[in-house]
Amino acid sequence: MKGRKAQVRRRMIERLDNHPEPPPLARLLRGGRGGAVRTKLLLSILWVAAGEGHDVRFPARAFASLIDLPKPDTDGARRILDAYSWLENRKLIAVQSRPGLASKVTLLEESGSGADYSIPGAVLKAAGKDASVDTLNAHRYITLPPAFWTKGWISVLSGPAVAMLLVLAVEQGGGSAAKELWFSPGMAKRRYDLSEDTRSAGVRELADAGLVTILKRNLDPDPFAPRRLRNVYKLDLDQLERDAAVYPAR
């Protein structure tokens, strides 16, 4: 598991086909600290449940420890159980109680459709060059490296920072190579349904952590035109290989 990348469908992150409902990521985040717990928990389940059966049977305290919730054996575990309930009600997981044992948590498709989970990369590989547009749209994905968990980033980054890490990875096209990215507040709202506060706070935190570089670029290439600057962002996922302990938790 430690060497496994997490594949995350873009449908979880961005709104496609002009759908009126916010994408799952935007819905996950709403609700303050509870939103951050739900987001981190679902990503963690995606990471650990990619094997056969796509289920996990860990005690709630294990996930509470993974994302560094206070008092993981008690308060932290209760917050995980609350998040289980929320995720199950939104058709992102299915939970089977087992008296005396940890619940069996089965991953469903992260689009929120309620469909059985399948590994998106495997689906696209099986479809091959004959994959339809619908198949491509349903299963396009980004990857998060195992270092996101093993180096502690899952615990130190806030909900907005995690969300913007995912958004910038989508904008980057799923690769790890840093390139300049830009999107307007209107585009962020339209495609991702994230507030300006979430977007700006998340990007600022990623920059503080050394995961994103913010640069100023002139909108008009004419050297004689009035200078109009905009921010562009360079996400470097390779920086996740650093130990997150050097970054203060928020």
PDB file of C-alpha atoms in Angstrom:
ATOM      1  CA  MET A   1       0.000   0.000   0.000  1.00  0.00           C
ATOM      2  CA  LYS A   2       2.835   2.425   0.798  1.00  0.00           C
ATOM      3  CA  GLY A   3       4.016   2.361  -2.815  1.00  0.00           C
ATOM      4  CA  ARG A   4       0.545   2.728  -4.313  1.00  0.00           C
ATOM      5  CA  LYS A   5      -0.600   5.939  -5.940  1.00  0.00           C
ATOM      6  CA  ALA A   6      -4.165   7.090  -5.404  1.00  0.00           C
ATOM      7  CA  GLN A   7      -6.164   7.521  -8.594  1.00  0.00           C
ATOM      8  CA  VAL A   8      -8.855  10.192  -8.226  1.00  0.00           C
ATOM      9  CA  ARG A   9     -11.503  10.646 -10.897  1.00  0.00           C
ATOM     10  CA  ARG A  10     -11.698  14.189 -12.165  1.00  0.00           C
ATOM     11  CA  ARG A  11     -15.479  13.948 -11.822  1.00  0.00           C
ATOM     12  CA  MET A  12     -14.981  14.122  -8.068  1.00  0.00           C
ATOM     13  CA  ILE A  13     -13.164  17.443  -8.434  1.00  0.00           C
ATOM     14  CA  GLU A  14     -14.658  19.323 -11.365  1.00  0.00           C
ATOM     15  CA  ARG A  15     -18.121  19.916 -12.752  1.00  0.00           C
ATOM     16  CA  LEU A  16     -18.613  18.351 -16.163  1.00  0.00           C
ATOM     17  CA  ASP A  17     -21.407  18.624 -18.723  1.00  0.00           C
ATOM     18  CA  ASN A  18     -22.764  21.819 -17.091  1.00  0.00           C
ATOM     19  CA  HIS A  19     -24.278  19.700 -14.322  1.00  0.00           C
ATOM     20  CA  PRO A  20     -26.348  21.882 -11.968  1.00  0.00           C
ATOM     21  CA  GLU A  21     -25.077  20.194  -8.796  1.00  0.00           C
ATOM     22  CA  PRO A  22     -21.674  21.065  -7.325  1.00  0.00           C
ATOM     23  CA  PRO A  23     -19.035  18.365  -7.816  1.00  0.00           C
ATOM     24  CA  PRO A  24     -18.426  16.063  -4.830  1.00  0.00           C
ATOM     25  CA  LEU A  25     -15.281  17.938  -3.731  1.00  0.00           C
ATOM     26  CA  ALA A  26     -17.184  21.204  -3.282  1.00  0.00           C
ATOM     27  CA  ARG A  27     -19.900  19.411  -1.299  1.00  0.00           C
ATOM     28  CA  LEU A  28     -17.351  17.562   0.823  1.00  0.00           C
ATOM     29  CA  LEU A  29     -15.656  20.787   1.874  1.00  0.00           C
ATOM     30  CA  ARG A  30     -18.728  22.619   3.091  1.00  0.00           C
ATOM     31  CA  GLY A  31     -19.148  22.547   6.820  1.00  0.00           C
ATOM     32  CA  GLY A  32     -15.901  23.868   8.284  1.00  0.00           C
ATOM     33  CA  ARG A  33     -13.635  21.385  10.042  1.00  0.00           C
ATOM     34  CA  GLY A  34     -16.039  18.563   9.300  1.00  0.00           C
ATOM     35  CA  GLY A  35     -15.568  19.244   5.596  1.00  0.00           C
ATOM     36  CA  ALA A  36     -11.810  18.853   5.865  1.00  0.00           C
ATOM     37  CA  VAL A  37     -12.209  15.543   7.710  1.00  0.00           C
ATOM     38  CA  ARG A  38     -14.621  14.208   5.074  1.00  0.00           C
ATOM     39  CA  THR A  39     -12.320  15.240   2.219  1.00  0.00           C
ATOM     40  CA  LYS A  40      -9.214  13.711   3.768  1.00  0.00           C
ATOM     41  CA  LEU A  41     -11.077  10.561   4.771  1.00  0.00           C
ATOM     42  CA  LEU A  42     -12.462   9.914   1.299  1.00  0.00           C
ATOM     43  CA  LEU A  43      -9.058  10.459  -0.308  1.00  0.00           C
ATOM     44  CA  SER A  44      -7.523   8.086   2.232  1.00  0.00           C
ATOM     45  CA  ILE A  45     -10.125   5.411   1.507  1.00  0.00           C
ATOM     46  CA  LEU A  46      -9.383   5.827  -2.212  1.00  0.00           C
ATOM     47  CA  TRP A  47      -5.727   5.218  -1.412  1.00  0.00           C
ATOM     48  CA  VAL A  48      -6.125   2.135   0.762  1.00  0.00           C
ATOM     49  CA  ALA A  49      -9.168   0.498  -0.879  1.00  0.00           C
ATOM     50  CA  ALA A  50      -7.847   0.217  -4.426  1.00  0.00           C
ATOM     51  CA  GLY A  51      -7.129  -3.490  -3.962  1.00  0.00           C
ATOM     52  CA  GLU A  52      -9.468  -6.399  -4.584  1.00  0.00           C
ATOM     53  CA  GLY A  53     -12.944  -5.822  -3.136  1.00  0.00           C
ATOM     54  CA  HIS A  54     -12.348  -2.079  -2.735  1.00  0.00           C
ATOM     55  CA  ASP A  55     -13.164  -2.183   0.963  1.00  0.00           C
ATOM     56  CA  VAL A  56     -11.398  -1.412   4.219  1.00  0.00           C
ATOM     57  CA  ARG A  57     -11.953  -2.882   7.662  1.00  0.00           C
ATOM     58  CA  PHE A  58      -9.789  -0.622   9.778  1.00  0.00           C
ATOM     59  CA  PRO A  59     -11.068   0.765  13.087  1.00  0.00           C
ATOM     60  CA  ALA A  60     -12.119   4.403  12.924  1.00  0.00           C
ATOM     61  CA  ARG A  61      -9.222   5.336  15.190  1.00  0.00           C
ATOM     62  CA  ALA A  62      -6.782   4.204  12.465  1.00  0.00           C
ATOM     63  CA  PHE A  63      -8.101   6.811  10.029  1.00  0.00           C
ATOM     64  CA  ALA A  64      -8.235   9.368  12.833  1.00  0.00           C
ATOM     65  CA  SER A  65      -4.535   8.742  13.459  1.00  0.00           C
ATOM     66  CA  LEU A  66      -3.707   8.833   9.739  1.00  0.00           C
ATOM     67  CA  ILE A  67      -5.121  12.334   9.322  1.00  0.00           C
ATOM     68  CA  ASP A  68      -3.880  13.363  12.780  1.00  0.00           C
ATOM     69  CA  LEU A  69      -7.163  14.137  14.506  1.00  0.00           C
ATOM     70  CA  PRO A  70      -6.888  14.978  18.230  1.00  0.00           C
ATOM     71  CA  LYS A  71      -7.681  12.101  20.604  1.00  0.00           C
ATOM     72  CA  PRO A  72      -7.883   9.478  17.846  1.00  0.00           C
ATOM     73  CA  ASP A  73      -9.172   6.751  20.178  1.00  0.00           C
ATOM     74  CA  THR A  74     -12.190   8.788  21.285  1.00  0.00           C
ATOM     75  CA  ASP A  75     -13.118  12.179  19.815  1.00  0.00           C
ATOM     76  CA  GLY A  76     -11.171  11.561  16.620  1.00  0.00           C
ATOM     77  CA  ALA A  77     -12.815   8.181  16.068  1.00  0.00           C
ATOM     78  CA  ARG A  78     -16.262   9.737  16.568  1.00  0.00           C
ATOM     79  CA  ARG A  79     -15.498  12.350  13.930  1.00  0.00           C
ATOM     80  CA  ILE A  80     -14.516   9.587  11.510  1.00  0.00           C
ATOM     81  CA  LEU A  81     -17.778   7.744  12.221  1.00  0.00           C
ATOM     82  CA  ASP A  82     -19.713  10.974  11.598  1.00  0.00           C
ATOM     83  CA  ALA A  83     -17.851  11.347   8.300  1.00  0.00           C
ATOM     84  CA  TYR A  84     -18.703   7.727   7.380  1.00  0.00           C
ATOM     85  CA  SER A  85     -22.384   8.545   7.827  1.00  0.00           C
ATOM     86  CA  TRP A  86     -22.133  11.677   5.689  1.00  0.00           C
ATOM     87  CA  LEU A  87     -20.245   9.876   2.911  1.00  0.00           C
ATOM     88  CA  GLU A  88     -22.677   6.966   2.932  1.00  0.00           C
ATOM     89  CA  ASN A  89     -25.679   9.304   2.656  1.00  0.00           C
ATOM     90  CA  ARG A  90     -24.045  10.879  -0.443  1.00  0.00           C
ATOM     91  CA  LYS A  91     -23.414   7.478  -2.083  1.00  0.00           C
ATOM     92  CA  LEU A  92     -19.643   7.698  -1.844  1.00  0.00           C
ATOM     93  CA  ILE A  93     -19.187   4.669   0.411  1.00  0.00           C
ATOM     94  CA  ALA A  94     -21.270   1.825   1.797  1.00  0.00           C
ATOM     95  CA  VAL A  95     -20.866   0.898   5.462  1.00  0.00           C
ATOM     96  CA  GLN A  96     -21.622  -2.530   6.899  1.00  0.00           C
ATOM     97  CA  SER A  97     -21.661  -2.759  10.692  1.00  0.00           C
ATOM     98  CA  ARG A  98     -19.996  -5.825  12.231  1.00  0.00           C
ATOM     99  CA  PRO A  99     -20.726  -6.246  15.940  1.00  0.00           C
ATOM    100  CA  GLY A 100     -17.516  -6.436  17.909  1.00  0.00           C
ATOM    101  CA  LEU A 101     -15.429  -5.625  14.852  1.00  0.00           C
ATOM    102  CA  ALA A 102     -14.570  -2.574  12.790  1.00  0.00           C
ATOM    103  CA  SER A 103     -17.183  -1.701  10.170  1.00  0.00           C
ATOM    104  CA  LYS A 104     -16.626  -2.858   6.617  1.00  0.00           C
ATOM    105  CA  VAL A 105     -16.394   0.281   4.456  1.00  0.00           C
ATOM    106  CA  THR A 106     -16.810  -0.325   0.729  1.00  0.00           C
ATOM    107  CA  LEU A 107     -15.736   2.357  -1.699  1.00  0.00           C
ATOM    108  CA  LEU A 108     -18.248   3.506  -4.301  1.00  0.00           C
ATOM    109  CA  GLU A 109     -17.415   5.587  -7.353  1.00  0.00           C
ATOM    110  CA  GLU A 110     -16.092   8.958  -6.213  1.00  0.00           C
ATOM    111  CA  SER A 111     -18.333  10.772  -8.692  1.00  0.00           C
ATOM    112  CA  GLY A 112     -21.177  10.249  -6.200  1.00  0.00           C
ATOM    113  CA  SER A 113     -23.245   8.253  -8.689  1.00  0.00           C
ATOM    114  CA  GLY A 114     -23.558   5.314  -6.288  1.00  0.00           C
ATOM    115  CA  ALA A 115     -21.998   2.976  -8.871  1.00  0.00           C
ATOM    116  CA  ASP A 116     -19.669   0.197  -7.777  1.00  0.00           C
ATOM    117  CA  TYR A 117     -16.091   1.371  -7.598  1.00  0.00           C
ATOM    118  CA  SER A 118     -13.625   0.506 -10.329  1.00  0.00           C
ATOM    119  CA  ILE A 119     -10.046   1.662 -10.725  1.00  0.00           C
ATOM    120  CA  PRO A 120     -10.208   4.354 -13.410  1.00  0.00           C
ATOM    121  CA  GLY A 121      -6.812   3.547 -14.910  1.00  0.00           C
ATOM    122  CA  ALA A 122      -7.813  -0.093 -15.306  1.00  0.00           C
ATOM    123  CA  VAL A 123     -11.092   0.888 -16.983  1.00  0.00           C
ATOM    124  CA  LEU A 124      -9.342   3.158 -19.473  1.00  0.00           C
ATOM    125  CA  LYS A 125      -6.650   0.555 -20.162  1.00  0.00           C
ATOM    126  CA  ALA A 126      -9.301  -2.071 -20.892  1.00  0.00           C
ATOM    127  CA  ALA A 127     -11.165   0.310 -23.199  1.00  0.00           C
ATOM    128  CA  GLY A 128      -7.967   1.145 -25.052  1.00  0.00           C
ATOM    129  CA  LYS A 129      -7.936   3.355 -28.106  1.00  0.00           C
ATOM    130  CA  ASP A 130     -11.592   2.565 -28.768  1.00  0.00           C
ATOM    131  CA  ALA A 131     -12.747   4.257 -25.557  1.00  0.00           C
ATOM    132  CA  SER A 132     -15.800   6.417 -26.136  1.00  0.00           C
ATOM    133  CA  VAL A 133     -15.992  10.071 -25.175  1.00  0.00           C
ATOM    134  CA  ASP A 134     -18.403   9.111 -22.384  1.00  0.00           C
ATOM    135  CA  THR A 135     -15.931   6.550 -21.035  1.00  0.00           C
ATOM    136  CA  LEU A 136     -13.082   9.033 -21.160  1.00  0.00           C
ATOM    137  CA  ASN A 137     -15.118  11.694 -19.360  1.00  0.00           C
ATOM    138  CA  ALA A 138     -16.305   9.239 -16.704  1.00  0.00           C
ATOM    139  CA  HIS A 139     -12.889   7.803 -15.877  1.00  0.00           C
ATOM    140  CA  ARG A 140     -10.259  10.466 -16.513  1.00  0.00           C
ATOM    141  CA  TYR A 141      -8.233  10.799 -13.345  1.00  0.00           C
ATOM    142  CA  ILE A 142      -5.324  12.418 -11.572  1.00  0.00           C
ATOM    143  CA  THR A 143      -2.916  10.661  -9.237  1.00  0.00           C
ATOM    144  CA  LEU A 144      -1.665  11.530  -5.792  1.00  0.00           C
ATOM    145  CA  PRO A 145       1.672   9.963  -4.819  1.00  0.00           C
ATOM    146  CA  PRO A 146       1.887   7.825  -1.681  1.00  0.00           C
ATOM    147  CA  ALA A 147       4.054  10.550  -0.126  1.00  0.00           C
ATOM    148  CA  PHE A 148       0.898  12.627   0.318  1.00  0.00           C
ATOM    149  CA  TRP A 149       0.139  10.183   3.159  1.00  0.00           C
ATOM    150  CA  THR A 150       3.495   8.673   4.094  1.00  0.00           C
ATOM    151  CA  LYS A 151       5.246  12.047   4.446  1.00  0.00           C
ATOM    152  CA  GLY A 152       2.412  13.511   6.527  1.00  0.00           C
ATOM    153  CA  TRP A 153       0.904  16.049   4.108  1.00  0.00           C
ATOM    154  CA  ILE A 154      -2.592  14.617   4.606  1.00  0.00           C
ATOM    155  CA  SER A 155      -2.445  15.707   8.240  1.00  0.00           C
ATOM    156  CA  VAL A 156      -0.845  19.166   8.002  1.00  0.00           C
ATOM    157  CA  LEU A 157      -2.698  20.673   5.033  1.00  0.00           C
ATOM    158  CA  SER A 158      -6.079  22.294   5.609  1.00  0.00           C
ATOM    159  CA  GLY A 159      -9.228  21.395   3.678  1.00  0.00           C
ATOM    160  CA  PRO A 160      -8.877  24.363   1.260  1.00  0.00           C
ATOM    161  CA  ALA A 161      -5.218  23.502   0.623  1.00  0.00           C
ATOM    162  CA  VAL A 162      -6.061  19.866  -0.162  1.00  0.00           C
ATOM    163  CA  ALA A 163      -8.874  21.018  -2.458  1.00  0.00           C
ATOM    164  CA  MET A 164      -6.613  23.392  -4.364  1.00  0.00           C
ATOM    165  CA  LEU A 165      -3.919  20.717  -4.624  1.00  0.00           C
ATOM    166  CA  LEU A 166      -6.497  18.567  -6.419  1.00  0.00           C
ATOM    167  CA  VAL A 167      -7.753  21.443  -8.579  1.00  0.00           C
ATOM    168  CA  LEU A 168      -4.253  22.453  -9.673  1.00  0.00           C
ATOM    169  CA  ALA A 169      -3.428  18.807 -10.426  1.00  0.00           C
ATOM    170  CA  VAL A 170      -6.480  18.708 -12.714  1.00  0.00           C
ATOM    171  CA  GLU A 171      -5.405  21.953 -14.388  1.00  0.00           C
ATOM    172  CA  GLN A 172      -1.914  20.518 -14.818  1.00  0.00           C
ATOM    173  CA  GLY A 173      -3.356  17.531 -16.642  1.00  0.00           C
ATOM    174  CA  GLY A 174      -2.439  14.923 -14.067  1.00  0.00           C
ATOM    175  CA  GLY A 175       1.338  15.097 -14.512  1.00  0.00           C
ATOM    176  CA  SER A 176       3.870  15.956 -11.838  1.00  0.00           C
ATOM    177  CA  ALA A 177       5.949  18.325 -13.980  1.00  0.00           C
ATOM    178  CA  ALA A 178       5.464  21.928 -12.896  1.00  0.00           C
ATOM    179  CA  LYS A 179       4.012  24.288 -15.513  1.00  0.00           C
ATOM    180  CA  GLU A 180       2.376  27.684 -15.318  1.00  0.00           C
ATOM    181  CA  LEU A 181      -1.363  27.555 -14.617  1.00  0.00           C
ATOM    182  CA  TRP A 182      -3.961  30.266 -14.499  1.00  0.00           C
ATOM    183  CA  PHE A 183      -7.694  30.391 -14.008  1.00  0.00           C
ATOM    184  CA  SER A 184     -10.017  33.252 -13.213  1.00  0.00           C
ATOM    185  CA  PRO A 185     -12.265  33.352 -10.135  1.00  0.00           C
ATOM    186  CA  GLY A 186     -15.230  32.945 -12.478  1.00  0.00           C
ATOM    187  CA  MET A 187     -13.740  29.824 -14.023  1.00  0.00           C
ATOM    188  CA  ALA A 188     -12.950  28.399 -10.594  1.00  0.00           C
ATOM    189  CA  LYS A 189     -16.559  28.910  -9.552  1.00  0.00           C
ATOM    190  CA  ARG A 190     -17.977  27.524 -12.787  1.00  0.00           C
ATOM    191  CA  ARG A 191     -15.800  24.410 -13.022  1.00  0.00           C
ATOM    192  CA  TYR A 192     -15.128  23.634  -9.371  1.00  0.00           C
ATOM    193  CA  ASP A 193     -17.797  25.568  -7.439  1.00  0.00           C
ATOM    194  CA  LEU A 194     -15.233  26.696  -4.871  1.00  0.00           C
ATOM    195  CA  SER A 195     -15.507  30.065  -3.182  1.00  0.00           C
ATOM    196  CA  GLU A 196     -12.915  32.770  -3.680  1.00  0.00           C
ATOM    197  CA  ASP A 197     -11.985  32.432   0.013  1.00  0.00           C
ATOM    198  CA  THR A 198     -11.316  28.712  -0.397  1.00  0.00           C
ATOM    199  CA  ARG A 199      -9.341  29.242  -3.578  1.00  0.00           C
ATOM    200  CA  SER A 200      -7.124  32.064  -2.291  1.00  0.00           C
ATOM    201  CA  ALA A 201      -6.551  30.546   1.168  1.00  0.00           C
ATOM    202  CA  GLY A 202      -5.760  27.124  -0.312  1.00  0.00           C
ATOM    203  CA  VAL A 203      -3.275  28.422  -2.881  1.00  0.00           C
ATOM    204  CA  ARG A 204      -1.600  30.676  -0.313  1.00  0.00           C
ATOM    205  CA  GLU A 205      -1.139  27.736   2.046  1.00  0.00           C
ATOM    206  CA  LEU A 206       0.286  25.537  -0.721  1.00  0.00           C
ATOM    207  CA  ALA A 207       2.735  28.325  -1.525  1.00  0.00           C
ATOM    208  CA  ASP A 208       3.727  28.602   2.141  1.00  0.00           C
ATOM    209  CA  ALA A 209       4.345  24.852   2.132  1.00  0.00           C
ATOM    210  CA  GLY A 210       6.577  25.039  -0.951  1.00  0.00           C
ATOM    211  CA  LEU A 211       4.214  22.959  -3.106  1.00  0.00           C
ATOM    212  CA  VAL A 212       3.139  25.853  -5.337  1.00  0.00           C
ATOM    213  CA  THR A 213       5.077  28.795  -6.721  1.00  0.00           C
ATOM    214  CA  ILE A 214       3.081  31.982  -7.413  1.00  0.00           C
ATOM    215  CA  LEU A 215       4.383  34.190 -10.211  1.00  0.00           C
ATOM    216  CA  LYS A 216       3.254  37.481 -11.719  1.00  0.00           C
ATOM    217  CA  ARG A 217       2.681  37.618 -15.472  1.00  0.00           C
ATOM    218  CA  ASN A 218       1.731  40.571 -17.666  1.00  0.00           C
ATOM    219  CA  LEU A 219      -1.615  40.116 -19.436  1.00  0.00           C
ATOM    220  CA  ASP A 220      -0.554  42.216 -22.434  1.00  0.00           C
ATOM    221  CA  PRO A 221       2.609  41.248 -24.360  1.00  0.00           C
ATOM    222  CA  ASP A 222       2.834  44.774 -25.832  1.00  0.00           C
ATOM    223  CA  PRO A 223       5.702  46.448 -23.906  1.00  0.00           C
ATOM    224  CA  PHE A 224       4.085  49.864 -24.452  1.00  0.00           C
ATOM    225  CA  ALA A 225       0.678  48.846 -23.097  1.00  0.00           C
ATOM    226  CA  PRO A 226      -0.273  49.562 -19.461  1.00  0.00           C
ATOM    227  CA  ARG A 227       0.901  46.737 -17.233  1.00  0.00           C
ATOM    228  CA  ARG A 228      -1.902  44.426 -16.126  1.00  0.00           C
ATOM    229  CA  LEU A 229      -0.609  41.578 -13.990  1.00  0.00           C
ATOM    230  CA  ARG A 230      -2.179  38.302 -13.021  1.00  0.00           C
ATOM    231  CA  ASN A 231      -1.058  35.469 -10.790  1.00  0.00           C
ATOM    232  CA  VAL A 232       0.009  32.185 -12.347  1.00  0.00           C
ATOM    233  CA  TYR A 233       0.708  29.046 -10.359  1.00  0.00           C
ATOM    234  CA  LYS A 234       3.244  26.242 -10.694  1.00  0.00           C
ATOM    235  CA  LEU A 235       2.353  23.072  -8.805  1.00  0.00           C
ATOM    236  CA  ASP A 236       5.260  20.731  -8.106  1.00  0.00           C
ATOM    237  CA  LEU A 237       3.934  17.410  -6.853  1.00  0.00           C
ATOM    238  CA  ASP A 238       7.497  16.121  -6.500  1.00  0.00           C
ATOM    239  CA  GLN A 239       7.791  18.416  -3.459  1.00  0.00           C
ATOM    240  CA  LEU A 240       5.435  16.039  -1.631  1.00  0.00           C
ATOM    241  CA  GLU A 241       8.452  13.757  -1.237  1.00  0.00           C
ATOM    242  CA  ARG A 242       9.712  16.149   1.421  1.00  0.00           C
ATOM    243  CA  ASP A 243       8.830  15.433   5.025  1.00  0.00           C
ATOM    244  CA  ALA A 244       5.770  17.516   5.917  1.00  0.00           C
ATOM    245  CA  ALA A 245       7.114  17.910   9.462  1.00  0.00           C
ATOM    246  CA  VAL A 246       9.022  20.968   8.205  1.00  0.00           C
ATOM    247  CA  TYR A 247       5.687  22.682   7.576  1.00  0.00           C
ATOM    248  CA  PRO A 248       3.668  23.893  10.576  1.00  0.00           C
ATOM    249  CA  ALA A 249       0.225  22.316  10.900  1.00  0.00           C
ATOM    250  CA  ARG A 250      -2.798  24.596  10.538  1.00  0.00           C
TER     251      ARG A 250
END
